[in-house]
Amino acid sequence: MASLRSPSLPLLASLALTFILAVGPVTSTNAEDEQVAVGRVEPADPNDKEVQKAVKFAVKTYNDMNNDLYISRPIRVMSASQQVVAGKNFYLKIELGRTTCSKSQSDLSDCPFYEQPDQQMRVICNFQIYSVSWENKMSVTNFNCPRA
């Protein structure tokens, strides 16, 4: 029979395990879990499917909000990073160029850039895109296109 003054070995073992789990660092053996840390902004691959979806959304928003008669499309993604929150924030720096396609055209998939120097317009924009993929929602939370 165990004494009240000296706790049993199983009780001590369970208390020790509880303490270790509560205080010790959480580690994962799942490689995917180690790739993205929650809350930390990390580099993202510009060719990643989710990043490309965010780029497309950012460019569409840019074209919808500017007063140019012609659409712009990305020349290149200069940088991309991501942050896991209650969804994902994408931070994108995109160089955009004006195309020869007007906004009223229906097929804009292969619009060439202007070649005449007086018609060329290039701009570098910074976008913050918030995505909740499981709800199929995306929004621009911030963007700016500073003029050089």
PDB file of C-alpha atoms in Angstrom:
ATOM      1  CA  MET A   1       0.000   0.000   0.000  1.00  0.00           C
ATOM      2  CA  ALA A   2       1.374   3.396  -0.968  1.00  0.00           C
ATOM      3  CA  SER A   3       1.947   6.003   1.645  1.00  0.00           C
ATOM      4  CA  LEU A   4       0.519   9.514   1.287  1.00  0.00           C
ATOM      5  CA  ARG A   5       3.967  10.919   2.028  1.00  0.00           C
ATOM      6  CA  SER A   6       5.704   9.093  -0.852  1.00  0.00           C
ATOM      7  CA  PRO A   7       3.820   9.153  -4.167  1.00  0.00           C
ATOM      8  CA  SER A   8       3.823   6.001  -6.251  1.00  0.00           C
ATOM      9  CA  LEU A   9       6.256   5.539  -9.126  1.00  0.00           C
ATOM     10  CA  PRO A  10       3.528   5.586 -11.846  1.00  0.00           C
ATOM     11  CA  LEU A  11       2.210   8.882 -10.467  1.00  0.00           C
ATOM     12  CA  LEU A  12       5.684  10.439 -10.532  1.00  0.00           C
ATOM     13  CA  ALA A  13       6.267   9.148 -14.066  1.00  0.00           C
ATOM     14  CA  SER A  14       3.014  10.620 -15.330  1.00  0.00           C
ATOM     15  CA  LEU A  15       3.744  13.977 -13.663  1.00  0.00           C
ATOM     16  CA  ALA A  16       7.219  14.034 -15.216  1.00  0.00           C
ATOM     17  CA  LEU A  17       5.814  13.232 -18.665  1.00  0.00           C
ATOM     18  CA  THR A  18       3.166  15.940 -18.312  1.00  0.00           C
ATOM     19  CA  PHE A  19       5.859  18.463 -17.355  1.00  0.00           C
ATOM     20  CA  ILE A  20       8.091  17.506 -20.296  1.00  0.00           C
ATOM     21  CA  LEU A  21       5.218  17.804 -22.777  1.00  0.00           C
ATOM     22  CA  ALA A  22       4.091  21.131 -21.327  1.00  0.00           C
ATOM     23  CA  VAL A  23       7.532  22.747 -21.163  1.00  0.00           C
ATOM     24  CA  GLY A  24       9.559  20.979 -23.860  1.00  0.00           C
ATOM     25  CA  PRO A  25       9.736  22.089 -27.469  1.00  0.00           C
ATOM     26  CA  VAL A  26       7.316  20.567 -29.925  1.00  0.00           C
ATOM     27  CA  THR A  27       9.074  18.726 -32.720  1.00  0.00           C
ATOM     28  CA  SER A  28       7.672  17.130 -35.789  1.00  0.00           C
ATOM     29  CA  THR A  29       8.898  14.312 -37.948  1.00  0.00           C
ATOM     30  CA  ASN A  30       6.699  15.472 -40.809  1.00  0.00           C
ATOM     31  CA  ALA A  31       8.888  17.250 -43.405  1.00  0.00           C
ATOM     32  CA  GLU A  32       5.990  19.476 -44.536  1.00  0.00           C
ATOM     33  CA  ASP A  33       5.479  20.832 -41.019  1.00  0.00           C
ATOM     34  CA  GLU A  34       9.113  21.901 -40.898  1.00  0.00           C
ATOM     35  CA  GLN A  35       8.935  23.862 -44.167  1.00  0.00           C
ATOM     36  CA  VAL A  36       6.657  26.686 -43.026  1.00  0.00           C
ATOM     37  CA  ALA A  37       6.626  28.173 -39.553  1.00  0.00           C
ATOM     38  CA  VAL A  38       3.372  29.735 -38.435  1.00  0.00           C
ATOM     39  CA  GLY A  39       3.592  33.523 -38.202  1.00  0.00           C
ATOM     40  CA  ARG A  40       7.082  33.866 -39.672  1.00  0.00           C
ATOM     41  CA  VAL A  41       7.553  35.482 -43.088  1.00  0.00           C
ATOM     42  CA  GLU A  42       9.559  33.095 -45.254  1.00  0.00           C
ATOM     43  CA  PRO A  43      10.729  33.105 -48.873  1.00  0.00           C
ATOM     44  CA  ALA A  44       8.347  31.525 -51.366  1.00  0.00           C
ATOM     45  CA  ASP A  45       9.023  29.969 -54.757  1.00  0.00           C
ATOM     46  CA  PRO A  46       7.650  32.331 -57.449  1.00  0.00           C
ATOM     47  CA  ASN A  47       6.773  29.257 -59.555  1.00  0.00           C
ATOM     48  CA  ASP A  48       4.701  27.662 -56.779  1.00  0.00           C
ATOM     49  CA  LYS A  49       1.050  27.110 -57.751  1.00  0.00           C
ATOM     50  CA  GLU A  50      -0.315  29.142 -54.784  1.00  0.00           C
ATOM     51  CA  VAL A  51       2.130  31.997 -55.438  1.00  0.00           C
ATOM     52  CA  GLN A  52       1.176  32.076 -59.126  1.00  0.00           C
ATOM     53  CA  LYS A  53      -2.494  32.243 -58.163  1.00  0.00           C
ATOM     54  CA  ALA A  54      -1.704  35.211 -55.868  1.00  0.00           C
ATOM     55  CA  VAL A  55       0.307  36.897 -58.666  1.00  0.00           C
ATOM     56  CA  LYS A  56      -2.584  36.489 -61.101  1.00  0.00           C
ATOM     57  CA  PHE A  57      -5.007  37.943 -58.531  1.00  0.00           C
ATOM     58  CA  ALA A  58      -2.651  40.871 -57.802  1.00  0.00           C
ATOM     59  CA  VAL A  59      -2.287  41.730 -61.497  1.00  0.00           C
ATOM     60  CA  LYS A  60      -6.043  41.514 -62.084  1.00  0.00           C
ATOM     61  CA  THR A  61      -6.605  43.862 -59.141  1.00  0.00           C
ATOM     62  CA  TYR A  62      -3.981  46.276 -60.489  1.00  0.00           C
ATOM     63  CA  ASN A  63      -5.648  46.304 -63.921  1.00  0.00           C
ATOM     64  CA  ASP A  64      -9.103  46.781 -62.407  1.00  0.00           C
ATOM     65  CA  MET A  65      -7.975  49.724 -60.289  1.00  0.00           C
ATOM     66  CA  ASN A  66      -5.875  51.762 -62.718  1.00  0.00           C
ATOM     67  CA  ASN A  67      -7.226  54.130 -65.357  1.00  0.00           C
ATOM     68  CA  ASP A  68      -5.056  52.902 -68.220  1.00  0.00           C
ATOM     69  CA  LEU A  69      -6.930  51.814 -71.358  1.00  0.00           C
ATOM     70  CA  TYR A  70      -4.498  48.905 -71.791  1.00  0.00           C
ATOM     71  CA  ILE A  71      -3.912  45.954 -69.547  1.00  0.00           C
ATOM     72  CA  SER A  72      -0.616  45.257 -67.865  1.00  0.00           C
ATOM     73  CA  ARG A  73       0.841  41.849 -67.251  1.00  0.00           C
ATOM     74  CA  PRO A  74       3.788  40.637 -65.206  1.00  0.00           C
ATOM     75  CA  ILE A  75       7.236  40.907 -66.719  1.00  0.00           C
ATOM     76  CA  ARG A  76       8.733  39.104 -63.729  1.00  0.00           C
ATOM     77  CA  VAL A  77       8.140  38.331 -60.083  1.00  0.00           C
ATOM     78  CA  MET A  78      11.066  40.058 -58.388  1.00  0.00           C
ATOM     79  CA  SER A  79      10.442  38.551 -54.966  1.00  0.00           C
ATOM     80  CA  ALA A  80       7.873  36.434 -53.176  1.00  0.00           C
ATOM     81  CA  SER A  81       7.427  35.512 -49.543  1.00  0.00           C
ATOM     82  CA  GLN A  82       4.665  33.992 -47.484  1.00  0.00           C
ATOM     83  CA  GLN A  83       3.367  34.038 -43.929  1.00  0.00           C
ATOM     84  CA  VAL A  84       1.085  31.412 -42.461  1.00  0.00           C
ATOM     85  CA  VAL A  85      -1.675  33.055 -40.420  1.00  0.00           C
ATOM     86  CA  ALA A  86      -5.357  32.094 -40.341  1.00  0.00           C
ATOM     87  CA  GLY A  87      -4.789  31.494 -44.028  1.00  0.00           C
ATOM     88  CA  LYS A  88      -1.717  32.823 -45.841  1.00  0.00           C
ATOM     89  CA  ASN A  89      -0.287  36.243 -46.568  1.00  0.00           C
ATOM     90  CA  PHE A  90       1.744  36.546 -49.746  1.00  0.00           C
ATOM     91  CA  TYR A  91       4.167  39.447 -50.123  1.00  0.00           C
ATOM     92  CA  LEU A  92       4.960  39.999 -53.790  1.00  0.00           C
ATOM     93  CA  LYS A  93       7.174  42.428 -55.682  1.00  0.00           C
ATOM     94  CA  ILE A  94       6.162  42.334 -59.343  1.00  0.00           C
ATOM     95  CA  GLU A  95       7.438  44.219 -62.368  1.00  0.00           C
ATOM     96  CA  LEU A  96       4.475  44.960 -64.650  1.00  0.00           C
ATOM     97  CA  GLY A  97       4.492  46.077 -68.269  1.00  0.00           C
ATOM     98  CA  ARG A  98       1.817  47.652 -70.443  1.00  0.00           C
ATOM     99  CA  THR A  99       0.526  45.482 -73.278  1.00  0.00           C
ATOM    100  CA  THR A 100      -1.032  46.334 -76.632  1.00  0.00           C
ATOM    101  CA  CYS A 101      -4.363  44.797 -75.525  1.00  0.00           C
ATOM    102  CA  SER A 102      -7.106  47.144 -74.454  1.00  0.00           C
ATOM    103  CA  LYS A 103      -9.186  46.339 -71.400  1.00  0.00           C
ATOM    104  CA  SER A 104     -12.242  45.940 -73.631  1.00  0.00           C
ATOM    105  CA  GLN A 105     -10.786  42.944 -75.503  1.00  0.00           C
ATOM    106  CA  SER A 106     -12.115  39.535 -74.579  1.00  0.00           C
ATOM    107  CA  ASP A 107      -9.004  37.375 -75.153  1.00  0.00           C
ATOM    108  CA  LEU A 108      -6.151  38.761 -73.106  1.00  0.00           C
ATOM    109  CA  SER A 109      -4.160  35.540 -72.676  1.00  0.00           C
ATOM    110  CA  ASP A 110      -1.296  36.375 -75.055  1.00  0.00           C
ATOM    111  CA  CYS A 111      -1.039  40.148 -75.137  1.00  0.00           C
ATOM    112  CA  PRO A 112       2.358  41.402 -76.350  1.00  0.00           C
ATOM    113  CA  PHE A 113       4.148  44.267 -74.630  1.00  0.00           C
ATOM    114  CA  TYR A 114       4.513  47.611 -76.411  1.00  0.00           C
ATOM    115  CA  GLU A 115       7.784  47.883 -78.271  1.00  0.00           C
ATOM    116  CA  GLN A 116       7.689  51.634 -78.989  1.00  0.00           C
ATOM    117  CA  PRO A 117       9.624  53.457 -76.246  1.00  0.00           C
ATOM    118  CA  ASP A 118       7.006  56.208 -75.953  1.00  0.00           C
ATOM    119  CA  GLN A 119       4.256  53.612 -75.327  1.00  0.00           C
ATOM    120  CA  GLN A 120       6.170  51.376 -72.942  1.00  0.00           C
ATOM    121  CA  MET A 121       5.157  51.646 -69.367  1.00  0.00           C
ATOM    122  CA  ARG A 122       6.798  49.560 -66.687  1.00  0.00           C
ATOM    123  CA  VAL A 123       6.073  49.749 -63.013  1.00  0.00           C
ATOM    124  CA  ILE A 124       7.234  47.818 -59.962  1.00  0.00           C
ATOM    125  CA  CYS A 125       4.476  47.082 -57.464  1.00  0.00           C
ATOM    126  CA  ASN A 126       4.430  45.619 -53.974  1.00  0.00           C
ATOM    127  CA  PHE A 127       1.380  43.545 -53.093  1.00  0.00           C
ATOM    128  CA  GLN A 128       0.144  41.899 -49.927  1.00  0.00           C
ATOM    129  CA  ILE A 129      -2.388  39.204 -50.787  1.00  0.00           C
ATOM    130  CA  TYR A 130      -4.401  37.368 -48.132  1.00  0.00           C
ATOM    131  CA  SER A 131      -5.555  33.902 -49.140  1.00  0.00           C
ATOM    132  CA  VAL A 132      -7.826  31.409 -47.397  1.00  0.00           C
ATOM    133  CA  SER A 133      -7.523  28.518 -49.840  1.00  0.00           C
ATOM    134  CA  TRP A 134      -9.995  26.179 -48.119  1.00  0.00           C
ATOM    135  CA  GLU A 135     -12.682  28.864 -48.474  1.00  0.00           C
ATOM    136  CA  ASN A 136     -11.526  29.794 -51.994  1.00  0.00           C
ATOM    137  CA  LYS A 137     -11.106  33.447 -50.902  1.00  0.00           C
ATOM    138  CA  MET A 138      -8.411  35.919 -51.819  1.00  0.00           C
ATOM    139  CA  SER A 139      -8.075  39.646 -51.201  1.00  0.00           C
ATOM    140  CA  VAL A 140      -5.518  42.414 -51.642  1.00  0.00           C
ATOM    141  CA  THR A 141      -4.808  43.840 -48.200  1.00  0.00           C
ATOM    142  CA  ASN A 142      -2.203  46.338 -49.390  1.00  0.00           C
ATOM    143  CA  PHE A 143      -0.453  47.399 -52.566  1.00  0.00           C
ATOM    144  CA  ASN A 144       1.590  50.279 -53.874  1.00  0.00           C
ATOM    145  CA  CYS A 145       3.380  51.065 -57.087  1.00  0.00           C
ATOM    146  CA  PRO A 146       5.889  53.812 -56.332  1.00  0.00           C
ATOM    147  CA  ARG A 147       6.987  55.861 -59.329  1.00  0.00           C
ATOM    148  CA  ALA A 148      10.735  56.050 -59.960  1.00  0.00           C
TER     149      ALA A 148
END
